[in-house]
PDB file of C-alpha atoms in Angstrom:
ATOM      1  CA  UNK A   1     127.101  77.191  45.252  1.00  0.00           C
ATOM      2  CA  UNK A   2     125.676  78.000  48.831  1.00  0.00           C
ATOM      3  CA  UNK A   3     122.989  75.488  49.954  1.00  0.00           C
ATOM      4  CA  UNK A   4     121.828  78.048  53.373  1.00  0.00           C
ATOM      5  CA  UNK A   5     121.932  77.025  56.699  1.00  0.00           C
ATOM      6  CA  UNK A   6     120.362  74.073  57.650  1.00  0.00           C
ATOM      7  CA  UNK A   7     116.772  72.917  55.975  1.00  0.00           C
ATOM      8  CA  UNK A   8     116.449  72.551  52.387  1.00  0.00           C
ATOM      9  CA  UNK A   9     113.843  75.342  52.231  1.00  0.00           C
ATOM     10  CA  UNK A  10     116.409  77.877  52.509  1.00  0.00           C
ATOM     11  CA  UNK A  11     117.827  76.969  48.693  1.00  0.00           C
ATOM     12  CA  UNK A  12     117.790  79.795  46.504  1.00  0.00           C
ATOM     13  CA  UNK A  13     115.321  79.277  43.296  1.00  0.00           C
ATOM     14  CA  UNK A  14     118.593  79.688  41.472  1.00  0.00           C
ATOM     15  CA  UNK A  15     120.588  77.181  43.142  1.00  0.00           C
ATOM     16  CA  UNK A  16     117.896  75.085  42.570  1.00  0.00           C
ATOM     17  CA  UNK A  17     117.117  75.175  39.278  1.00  0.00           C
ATOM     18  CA  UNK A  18     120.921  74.386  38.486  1.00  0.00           C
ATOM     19  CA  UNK A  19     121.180  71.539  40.699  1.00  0.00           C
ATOM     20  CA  UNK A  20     118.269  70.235  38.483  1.00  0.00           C
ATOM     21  CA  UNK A  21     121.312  70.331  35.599  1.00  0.00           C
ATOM     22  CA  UNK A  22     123.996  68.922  37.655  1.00  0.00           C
ATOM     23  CA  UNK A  23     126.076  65.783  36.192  1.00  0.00           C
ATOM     24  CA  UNK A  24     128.429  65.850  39.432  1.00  0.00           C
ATOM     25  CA  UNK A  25     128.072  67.029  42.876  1.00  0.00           C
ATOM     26  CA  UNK A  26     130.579  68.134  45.202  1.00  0.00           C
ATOM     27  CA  UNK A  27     129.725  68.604  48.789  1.00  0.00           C
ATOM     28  CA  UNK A  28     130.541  68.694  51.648  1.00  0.00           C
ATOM     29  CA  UNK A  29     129.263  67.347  55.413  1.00  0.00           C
ATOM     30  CA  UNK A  30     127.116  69.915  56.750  1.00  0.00           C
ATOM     31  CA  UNK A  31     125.103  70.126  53.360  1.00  0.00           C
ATOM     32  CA  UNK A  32     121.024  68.779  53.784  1.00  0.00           C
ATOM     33  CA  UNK A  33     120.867  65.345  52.550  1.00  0.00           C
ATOM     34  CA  UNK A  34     117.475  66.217  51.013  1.00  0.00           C
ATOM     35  CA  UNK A  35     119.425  68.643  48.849  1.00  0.00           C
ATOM     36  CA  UNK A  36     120.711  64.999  46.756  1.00  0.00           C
ATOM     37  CA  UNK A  37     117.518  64.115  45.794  1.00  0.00           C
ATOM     38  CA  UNK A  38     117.430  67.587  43.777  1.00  0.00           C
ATOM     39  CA  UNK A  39     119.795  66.341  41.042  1.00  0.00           C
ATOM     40  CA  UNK A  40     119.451  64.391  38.343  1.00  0.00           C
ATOM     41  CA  UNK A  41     119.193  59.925  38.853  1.00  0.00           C
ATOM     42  CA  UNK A  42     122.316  59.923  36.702  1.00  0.00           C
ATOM     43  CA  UNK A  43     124.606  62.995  38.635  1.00  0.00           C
ATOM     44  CA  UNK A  44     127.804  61.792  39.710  1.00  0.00           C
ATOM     45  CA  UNK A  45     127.429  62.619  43.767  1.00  0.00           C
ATOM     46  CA  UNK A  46     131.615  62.726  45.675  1.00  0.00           C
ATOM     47  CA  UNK A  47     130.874  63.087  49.367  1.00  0.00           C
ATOM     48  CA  UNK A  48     134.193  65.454  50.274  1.00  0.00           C
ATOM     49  CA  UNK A  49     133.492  65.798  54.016  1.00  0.00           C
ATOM     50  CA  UNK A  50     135.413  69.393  55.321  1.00  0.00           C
ATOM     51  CA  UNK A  51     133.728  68.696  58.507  1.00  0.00           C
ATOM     52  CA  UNK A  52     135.872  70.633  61.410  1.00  0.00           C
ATOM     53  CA  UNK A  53     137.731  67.914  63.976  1.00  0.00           C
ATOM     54  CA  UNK A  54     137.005  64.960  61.188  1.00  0.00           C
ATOM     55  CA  UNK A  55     138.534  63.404  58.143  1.00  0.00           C
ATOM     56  CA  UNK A  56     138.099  65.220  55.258  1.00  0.00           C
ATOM     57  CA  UNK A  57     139.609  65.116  51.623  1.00  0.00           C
ATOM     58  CA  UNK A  58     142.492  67.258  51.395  1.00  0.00           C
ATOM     59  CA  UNK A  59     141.637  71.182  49.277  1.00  0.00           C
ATOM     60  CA  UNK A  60     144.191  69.972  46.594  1.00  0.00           C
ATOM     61  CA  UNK A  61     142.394  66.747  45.888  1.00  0.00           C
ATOM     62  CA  UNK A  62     139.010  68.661  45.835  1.00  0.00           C
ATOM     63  CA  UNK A  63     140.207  70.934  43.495  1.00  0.00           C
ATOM     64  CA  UNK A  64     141.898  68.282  40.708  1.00  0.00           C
ATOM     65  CA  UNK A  65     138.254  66.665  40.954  1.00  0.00           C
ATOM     66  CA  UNK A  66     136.620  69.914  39.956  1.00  0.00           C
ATOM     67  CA  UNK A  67     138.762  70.512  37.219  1.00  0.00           C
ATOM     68  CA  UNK A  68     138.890  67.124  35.918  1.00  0.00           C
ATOM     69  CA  UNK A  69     135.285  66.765  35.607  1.00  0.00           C
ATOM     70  CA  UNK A  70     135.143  70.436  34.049  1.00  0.00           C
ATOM     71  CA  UNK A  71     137.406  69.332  31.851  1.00  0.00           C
ATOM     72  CA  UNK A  72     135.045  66.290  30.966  1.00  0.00           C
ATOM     73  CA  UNK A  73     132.697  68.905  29.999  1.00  0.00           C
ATOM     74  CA  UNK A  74     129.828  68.335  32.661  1.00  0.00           C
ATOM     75  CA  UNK A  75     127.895  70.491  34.467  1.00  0.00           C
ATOM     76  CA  UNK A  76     130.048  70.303  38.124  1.00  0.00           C
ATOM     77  CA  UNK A  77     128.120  71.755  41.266  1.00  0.00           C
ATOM     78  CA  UNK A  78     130.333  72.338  44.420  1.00  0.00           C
ATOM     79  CA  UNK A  79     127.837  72.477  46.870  1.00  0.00           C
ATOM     80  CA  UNK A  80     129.020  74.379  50.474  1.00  0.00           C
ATOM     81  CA  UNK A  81     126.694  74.914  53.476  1.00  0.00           C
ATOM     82  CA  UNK A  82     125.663  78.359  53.674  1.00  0.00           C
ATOM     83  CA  UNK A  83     127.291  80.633  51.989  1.00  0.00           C
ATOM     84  CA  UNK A  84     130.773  80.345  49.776  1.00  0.00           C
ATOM     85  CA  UNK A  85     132.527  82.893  50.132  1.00  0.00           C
ATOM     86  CA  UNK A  86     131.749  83.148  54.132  1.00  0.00           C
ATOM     87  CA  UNK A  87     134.725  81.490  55.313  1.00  0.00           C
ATOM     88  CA  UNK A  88     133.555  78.731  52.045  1.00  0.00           C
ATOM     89  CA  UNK A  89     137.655  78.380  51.719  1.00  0.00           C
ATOM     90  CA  UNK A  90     136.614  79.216  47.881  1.00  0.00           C
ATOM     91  CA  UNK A  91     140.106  80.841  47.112  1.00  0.00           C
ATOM     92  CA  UNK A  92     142.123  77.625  46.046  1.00  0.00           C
ATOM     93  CA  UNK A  93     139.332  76.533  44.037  1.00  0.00           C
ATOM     94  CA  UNK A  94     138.545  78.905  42.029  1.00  0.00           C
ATOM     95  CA  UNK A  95     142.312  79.656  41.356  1.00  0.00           C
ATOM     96  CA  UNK A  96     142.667  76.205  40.274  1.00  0.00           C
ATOM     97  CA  UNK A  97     139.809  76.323  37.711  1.00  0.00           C
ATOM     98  CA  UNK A  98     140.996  79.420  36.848  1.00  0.00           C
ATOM     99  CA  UNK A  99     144.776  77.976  36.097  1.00  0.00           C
ATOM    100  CA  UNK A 100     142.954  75.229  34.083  1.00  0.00           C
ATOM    101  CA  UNK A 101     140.801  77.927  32.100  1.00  0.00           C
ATOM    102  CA  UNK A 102     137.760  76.243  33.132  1.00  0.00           C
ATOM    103  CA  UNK A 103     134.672  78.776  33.128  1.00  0.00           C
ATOM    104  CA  UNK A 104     132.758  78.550  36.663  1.00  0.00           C
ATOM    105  CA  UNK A 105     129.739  80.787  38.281  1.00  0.00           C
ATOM    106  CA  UNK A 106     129.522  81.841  42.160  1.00  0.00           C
ATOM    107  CA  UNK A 107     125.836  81.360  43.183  1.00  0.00           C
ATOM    108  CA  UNK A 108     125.470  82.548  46.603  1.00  0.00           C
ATOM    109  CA  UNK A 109     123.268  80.885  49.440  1.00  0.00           C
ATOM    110  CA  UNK A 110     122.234  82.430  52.924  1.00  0.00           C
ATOM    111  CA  UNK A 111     125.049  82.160  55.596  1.00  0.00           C
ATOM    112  CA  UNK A 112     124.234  80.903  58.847  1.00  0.00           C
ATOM    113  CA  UNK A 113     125.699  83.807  60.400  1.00  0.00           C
ATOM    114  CA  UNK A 114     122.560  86.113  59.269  1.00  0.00           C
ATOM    115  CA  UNK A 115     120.670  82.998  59.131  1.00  0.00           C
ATOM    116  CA  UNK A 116     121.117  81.521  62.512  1.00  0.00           C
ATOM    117  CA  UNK A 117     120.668  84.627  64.769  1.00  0.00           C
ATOM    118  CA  UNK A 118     117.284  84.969  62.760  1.00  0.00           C
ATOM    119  CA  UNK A 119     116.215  82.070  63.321  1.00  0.00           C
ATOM    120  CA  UNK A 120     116.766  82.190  67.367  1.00  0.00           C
ATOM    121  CA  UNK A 121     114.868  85.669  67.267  1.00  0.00           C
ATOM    122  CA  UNK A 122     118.072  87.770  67.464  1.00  0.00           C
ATOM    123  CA  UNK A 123     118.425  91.291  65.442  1.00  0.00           C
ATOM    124  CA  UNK A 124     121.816  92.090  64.374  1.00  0.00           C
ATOM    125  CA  UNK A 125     121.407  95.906  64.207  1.00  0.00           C
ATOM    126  CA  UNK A 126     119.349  97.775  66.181  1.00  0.00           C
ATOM    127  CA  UNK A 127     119.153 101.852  66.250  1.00  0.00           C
ATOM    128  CA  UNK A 128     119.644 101.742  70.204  1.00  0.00           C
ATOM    129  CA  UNK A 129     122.189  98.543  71.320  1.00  0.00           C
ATOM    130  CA  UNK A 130     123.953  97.575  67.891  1.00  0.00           C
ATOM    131  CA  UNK A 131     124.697 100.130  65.402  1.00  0.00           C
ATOM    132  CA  UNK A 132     127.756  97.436  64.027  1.00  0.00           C
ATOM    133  CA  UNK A 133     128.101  93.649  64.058  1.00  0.00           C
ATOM    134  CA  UNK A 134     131.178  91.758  63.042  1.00  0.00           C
ATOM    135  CA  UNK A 135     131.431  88.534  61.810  1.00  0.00           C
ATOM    136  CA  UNK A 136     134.583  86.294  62.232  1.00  0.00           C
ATOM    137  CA  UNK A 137     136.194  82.870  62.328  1.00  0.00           C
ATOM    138  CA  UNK A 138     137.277  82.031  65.734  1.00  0.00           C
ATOM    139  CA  UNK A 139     139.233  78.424  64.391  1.00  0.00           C
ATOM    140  CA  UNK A 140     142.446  80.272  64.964  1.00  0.00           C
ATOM    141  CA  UNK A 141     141.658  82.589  68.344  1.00  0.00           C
ATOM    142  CA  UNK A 142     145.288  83.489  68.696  1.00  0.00           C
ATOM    143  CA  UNK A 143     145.075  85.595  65.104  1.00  0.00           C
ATOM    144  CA  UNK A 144     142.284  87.978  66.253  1.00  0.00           C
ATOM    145  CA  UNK A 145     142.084  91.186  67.544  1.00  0.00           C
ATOM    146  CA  UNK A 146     140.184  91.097  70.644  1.00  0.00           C
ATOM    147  CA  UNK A 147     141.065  95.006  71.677  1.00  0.00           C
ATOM    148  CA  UNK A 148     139.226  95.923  68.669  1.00  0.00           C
ATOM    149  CA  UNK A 149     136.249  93.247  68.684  1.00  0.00           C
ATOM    150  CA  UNK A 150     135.844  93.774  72.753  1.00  0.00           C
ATOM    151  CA  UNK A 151     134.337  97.443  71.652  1.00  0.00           C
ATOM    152  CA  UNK A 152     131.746  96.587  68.631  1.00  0.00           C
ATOM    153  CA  UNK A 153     128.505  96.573  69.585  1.00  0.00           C
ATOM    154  CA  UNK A 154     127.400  92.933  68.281  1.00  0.00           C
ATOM    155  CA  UNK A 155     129.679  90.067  67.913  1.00  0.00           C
ATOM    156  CA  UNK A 156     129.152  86.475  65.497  1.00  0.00           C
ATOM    157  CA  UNK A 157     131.216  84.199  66.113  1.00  0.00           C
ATOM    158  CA  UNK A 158     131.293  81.343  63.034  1.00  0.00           C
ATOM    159  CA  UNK A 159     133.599  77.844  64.202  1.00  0.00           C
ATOM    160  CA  UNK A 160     134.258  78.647  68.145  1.00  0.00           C
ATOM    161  CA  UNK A 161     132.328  76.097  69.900  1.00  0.00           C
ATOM    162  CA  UNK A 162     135.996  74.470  70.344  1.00  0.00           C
ATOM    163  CA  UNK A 163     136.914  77.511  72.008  1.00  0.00           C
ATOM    164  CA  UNK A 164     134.400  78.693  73.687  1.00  0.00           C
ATOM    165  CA  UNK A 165     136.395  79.373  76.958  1.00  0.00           C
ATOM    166  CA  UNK A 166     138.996  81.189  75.376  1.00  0.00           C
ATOM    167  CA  UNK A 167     136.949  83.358  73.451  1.00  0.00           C
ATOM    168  CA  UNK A 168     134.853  84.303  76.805  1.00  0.00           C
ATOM    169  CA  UNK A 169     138.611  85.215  78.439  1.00  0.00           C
ATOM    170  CA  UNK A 170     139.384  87.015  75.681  1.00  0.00           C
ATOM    171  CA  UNK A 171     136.628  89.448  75.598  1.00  0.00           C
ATOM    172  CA  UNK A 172     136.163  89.903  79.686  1.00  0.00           C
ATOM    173  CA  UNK A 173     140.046  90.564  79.473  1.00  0.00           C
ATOM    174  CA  UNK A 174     140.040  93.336  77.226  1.00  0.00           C
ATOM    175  CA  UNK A 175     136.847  94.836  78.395  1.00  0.00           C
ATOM    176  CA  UNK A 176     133.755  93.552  76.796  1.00  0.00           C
ATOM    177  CA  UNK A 177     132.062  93.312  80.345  1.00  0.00           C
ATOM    178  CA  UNK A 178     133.542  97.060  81.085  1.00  0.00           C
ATOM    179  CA  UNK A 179     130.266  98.897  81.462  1.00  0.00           C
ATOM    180  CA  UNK A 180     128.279  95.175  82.282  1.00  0.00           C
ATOM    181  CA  UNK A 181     128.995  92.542  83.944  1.00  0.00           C
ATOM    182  CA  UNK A 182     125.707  90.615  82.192  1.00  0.00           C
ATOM    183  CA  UNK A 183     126.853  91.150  79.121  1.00  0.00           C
ATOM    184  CA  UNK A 184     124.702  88.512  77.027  1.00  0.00           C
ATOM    185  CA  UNK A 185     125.663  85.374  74.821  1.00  0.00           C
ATOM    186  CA  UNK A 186     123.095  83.300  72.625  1.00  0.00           C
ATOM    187  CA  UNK A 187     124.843  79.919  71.255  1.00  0.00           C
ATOM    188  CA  UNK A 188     122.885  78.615  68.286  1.00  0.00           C
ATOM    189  CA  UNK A 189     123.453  75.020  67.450  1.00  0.00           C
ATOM    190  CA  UNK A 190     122.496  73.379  63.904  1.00  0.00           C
ATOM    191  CA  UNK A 191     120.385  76.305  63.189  1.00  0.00           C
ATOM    192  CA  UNK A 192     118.115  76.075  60.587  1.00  0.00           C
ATOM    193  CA  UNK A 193     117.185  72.237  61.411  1.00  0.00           C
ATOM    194  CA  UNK A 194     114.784  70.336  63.023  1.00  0.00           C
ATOM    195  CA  UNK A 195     117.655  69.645  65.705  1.00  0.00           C
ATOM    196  CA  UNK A 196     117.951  73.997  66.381  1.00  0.00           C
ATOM    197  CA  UNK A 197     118.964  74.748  69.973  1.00  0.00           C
ATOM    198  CA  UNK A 198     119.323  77.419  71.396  1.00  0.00           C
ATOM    199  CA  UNK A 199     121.448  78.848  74.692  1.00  0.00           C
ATOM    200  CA  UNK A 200     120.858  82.017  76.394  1.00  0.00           C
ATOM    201  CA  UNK A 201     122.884  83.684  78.809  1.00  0.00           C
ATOM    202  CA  UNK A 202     125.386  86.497  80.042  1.00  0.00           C
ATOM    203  CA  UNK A 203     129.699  86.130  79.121  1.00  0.00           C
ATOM    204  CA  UNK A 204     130.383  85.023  82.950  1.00  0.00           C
ATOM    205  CA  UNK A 205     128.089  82.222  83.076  1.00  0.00           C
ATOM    206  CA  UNK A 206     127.569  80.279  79.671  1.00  0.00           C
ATOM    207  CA  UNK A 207     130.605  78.540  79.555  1.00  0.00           C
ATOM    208  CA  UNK A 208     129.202  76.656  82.610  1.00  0.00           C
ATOM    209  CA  UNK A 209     126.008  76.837  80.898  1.00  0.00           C
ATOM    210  CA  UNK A 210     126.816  74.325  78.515  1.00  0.00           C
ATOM    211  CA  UNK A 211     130.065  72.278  79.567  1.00  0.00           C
ATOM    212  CA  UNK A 212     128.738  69.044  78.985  1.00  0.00           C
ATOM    213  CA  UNK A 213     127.604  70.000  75.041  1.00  0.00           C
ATOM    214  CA  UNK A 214     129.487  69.248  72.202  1.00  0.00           C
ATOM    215  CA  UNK A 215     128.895  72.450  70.274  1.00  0.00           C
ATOM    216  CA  UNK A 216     129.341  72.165  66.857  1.00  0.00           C
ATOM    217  CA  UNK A 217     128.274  73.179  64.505  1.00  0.00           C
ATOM    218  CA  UNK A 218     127.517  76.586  66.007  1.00  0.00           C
ATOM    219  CA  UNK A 219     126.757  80.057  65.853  1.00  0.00           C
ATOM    220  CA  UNK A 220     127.347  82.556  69.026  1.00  0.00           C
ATOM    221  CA  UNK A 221     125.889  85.734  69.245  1.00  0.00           C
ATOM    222  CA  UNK A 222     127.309  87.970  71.700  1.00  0.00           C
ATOM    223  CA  UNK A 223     125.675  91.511  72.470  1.00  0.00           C
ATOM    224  CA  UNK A 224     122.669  93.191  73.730  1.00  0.00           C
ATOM    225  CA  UNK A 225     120.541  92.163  70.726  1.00  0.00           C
ATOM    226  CA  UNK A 226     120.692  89.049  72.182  1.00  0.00           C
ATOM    227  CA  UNK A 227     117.985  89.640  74.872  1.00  0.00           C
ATOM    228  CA  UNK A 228     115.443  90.213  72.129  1.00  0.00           C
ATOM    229  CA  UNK A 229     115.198  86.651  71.978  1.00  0.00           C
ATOM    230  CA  UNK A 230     112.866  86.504  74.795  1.00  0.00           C
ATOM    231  CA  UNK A 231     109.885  87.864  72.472  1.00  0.00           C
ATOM    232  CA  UNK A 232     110.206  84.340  70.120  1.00  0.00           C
ATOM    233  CA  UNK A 233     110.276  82.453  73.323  1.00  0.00           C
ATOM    234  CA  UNK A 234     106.938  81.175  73.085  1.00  0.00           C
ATOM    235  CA  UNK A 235     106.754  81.176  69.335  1.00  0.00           C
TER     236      UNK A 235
END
């Protein structure tokens, strides 16, 4: 089950009408804490962290505990922020309860990377400056294709606060800032929360911008869309 970005508010009506049914919770860090109170006094809750840069439970433990309380015959909610299958790491689960025949539903949530550009007053298509966006991981920079992403019109970028200064390299050096050297860069931090900020400004400058932040969790927006943000400015 996805659980949105941020606030409670953006739960589906069907995720939250089956967390009303739920005899054990699994979830993870970046879930709302307001989303427990949804369940049942008697739901078994197991806190499984998958926080990036902190201790988590290992995916193999995760997965015996979902099939061992299938298996118990409750009603088991594994409860991911946004949405599950956007980079949820769903795959090993869901082959495990499939191995152990247990039946299982995917209920999807909003991911933060619609979500959070929203929410900072950034368009991910336009007719004129973004006819494409792509969305990707950058936990593992070395594995991308940065030819290829340096020519889309829109770029968001899910788990790169870490690597922030590598992904700015990577796209200057193969030619994002070809036609403009302003190309612009929104950094969206715990979007969807009371704590939302939000950082403006062009490839060549932002990693400067925000040195002394610790960035995570984040979404980056990178792309002319992003100077639409002015018109929520004041909103």
């Amino acid at each position: 089950m996805g659980a949105g970005p941020g606030d409670v508010e953006y739960l589906t009506v069907k995720a939250y009408r089956l967390l009303a049914q739920a005899g054990v919770l699994v979830y993870d860090a970046l879930v709302d804490q307001q989303l427990l109170k949804l369940v049942p006094n008697d739901c078994l809750k197991v806190y499984v962290g998958k926080r990036g840069g902190l201790p988590s439970t290992p995916q193999t433990e995760i997965n015996q505990l979902l099939v061992k309380y299938c298996q118990q015959g409750k009603i088991v909610i594994r409860l991911k922020s946004g949405d599950p299958f956007i980079f949820g790491r769903c795959t090993s689960e869901i082959q495990a309860l499939y191995a152990a025949g247990c039946n299982f539903e995917a209920v999807p949530g909003i991911s933060s990377a619609i979500a959070a550009p929203m929410l900072a007053g950034i368009p991910l298509t336009d007719a004129v400056v973004s006819r494409c966006f792509a969305v990707f991981s950058a936990h593992q920079p070395d594995n991308l294709d940065w030819e290829a992403l340096s020519r889309l019109d829109t770029l968001v970028i899910l788990m790169g606060g870490q690597h922030l200064s590598e992904i700015i390299h990577q796209l200057i050096k193969n030619g994002k800032n070809k036609f403009t050297s302003i190309t612009p860069i929104a950094i969206i931090r715990k979007a969807g929360t009371a704590e939302q900020q939000v950082w403006i400004g062009k490839l060549s400058t932002i990693v400067e911008q925000v040195h002394s932040v610790h960035l995570s969790p984040s979404v980056i927006v990178i792309g002319s869309v992003v100077e639409y943000a002015r018109f929520f400015e004041n909103m």
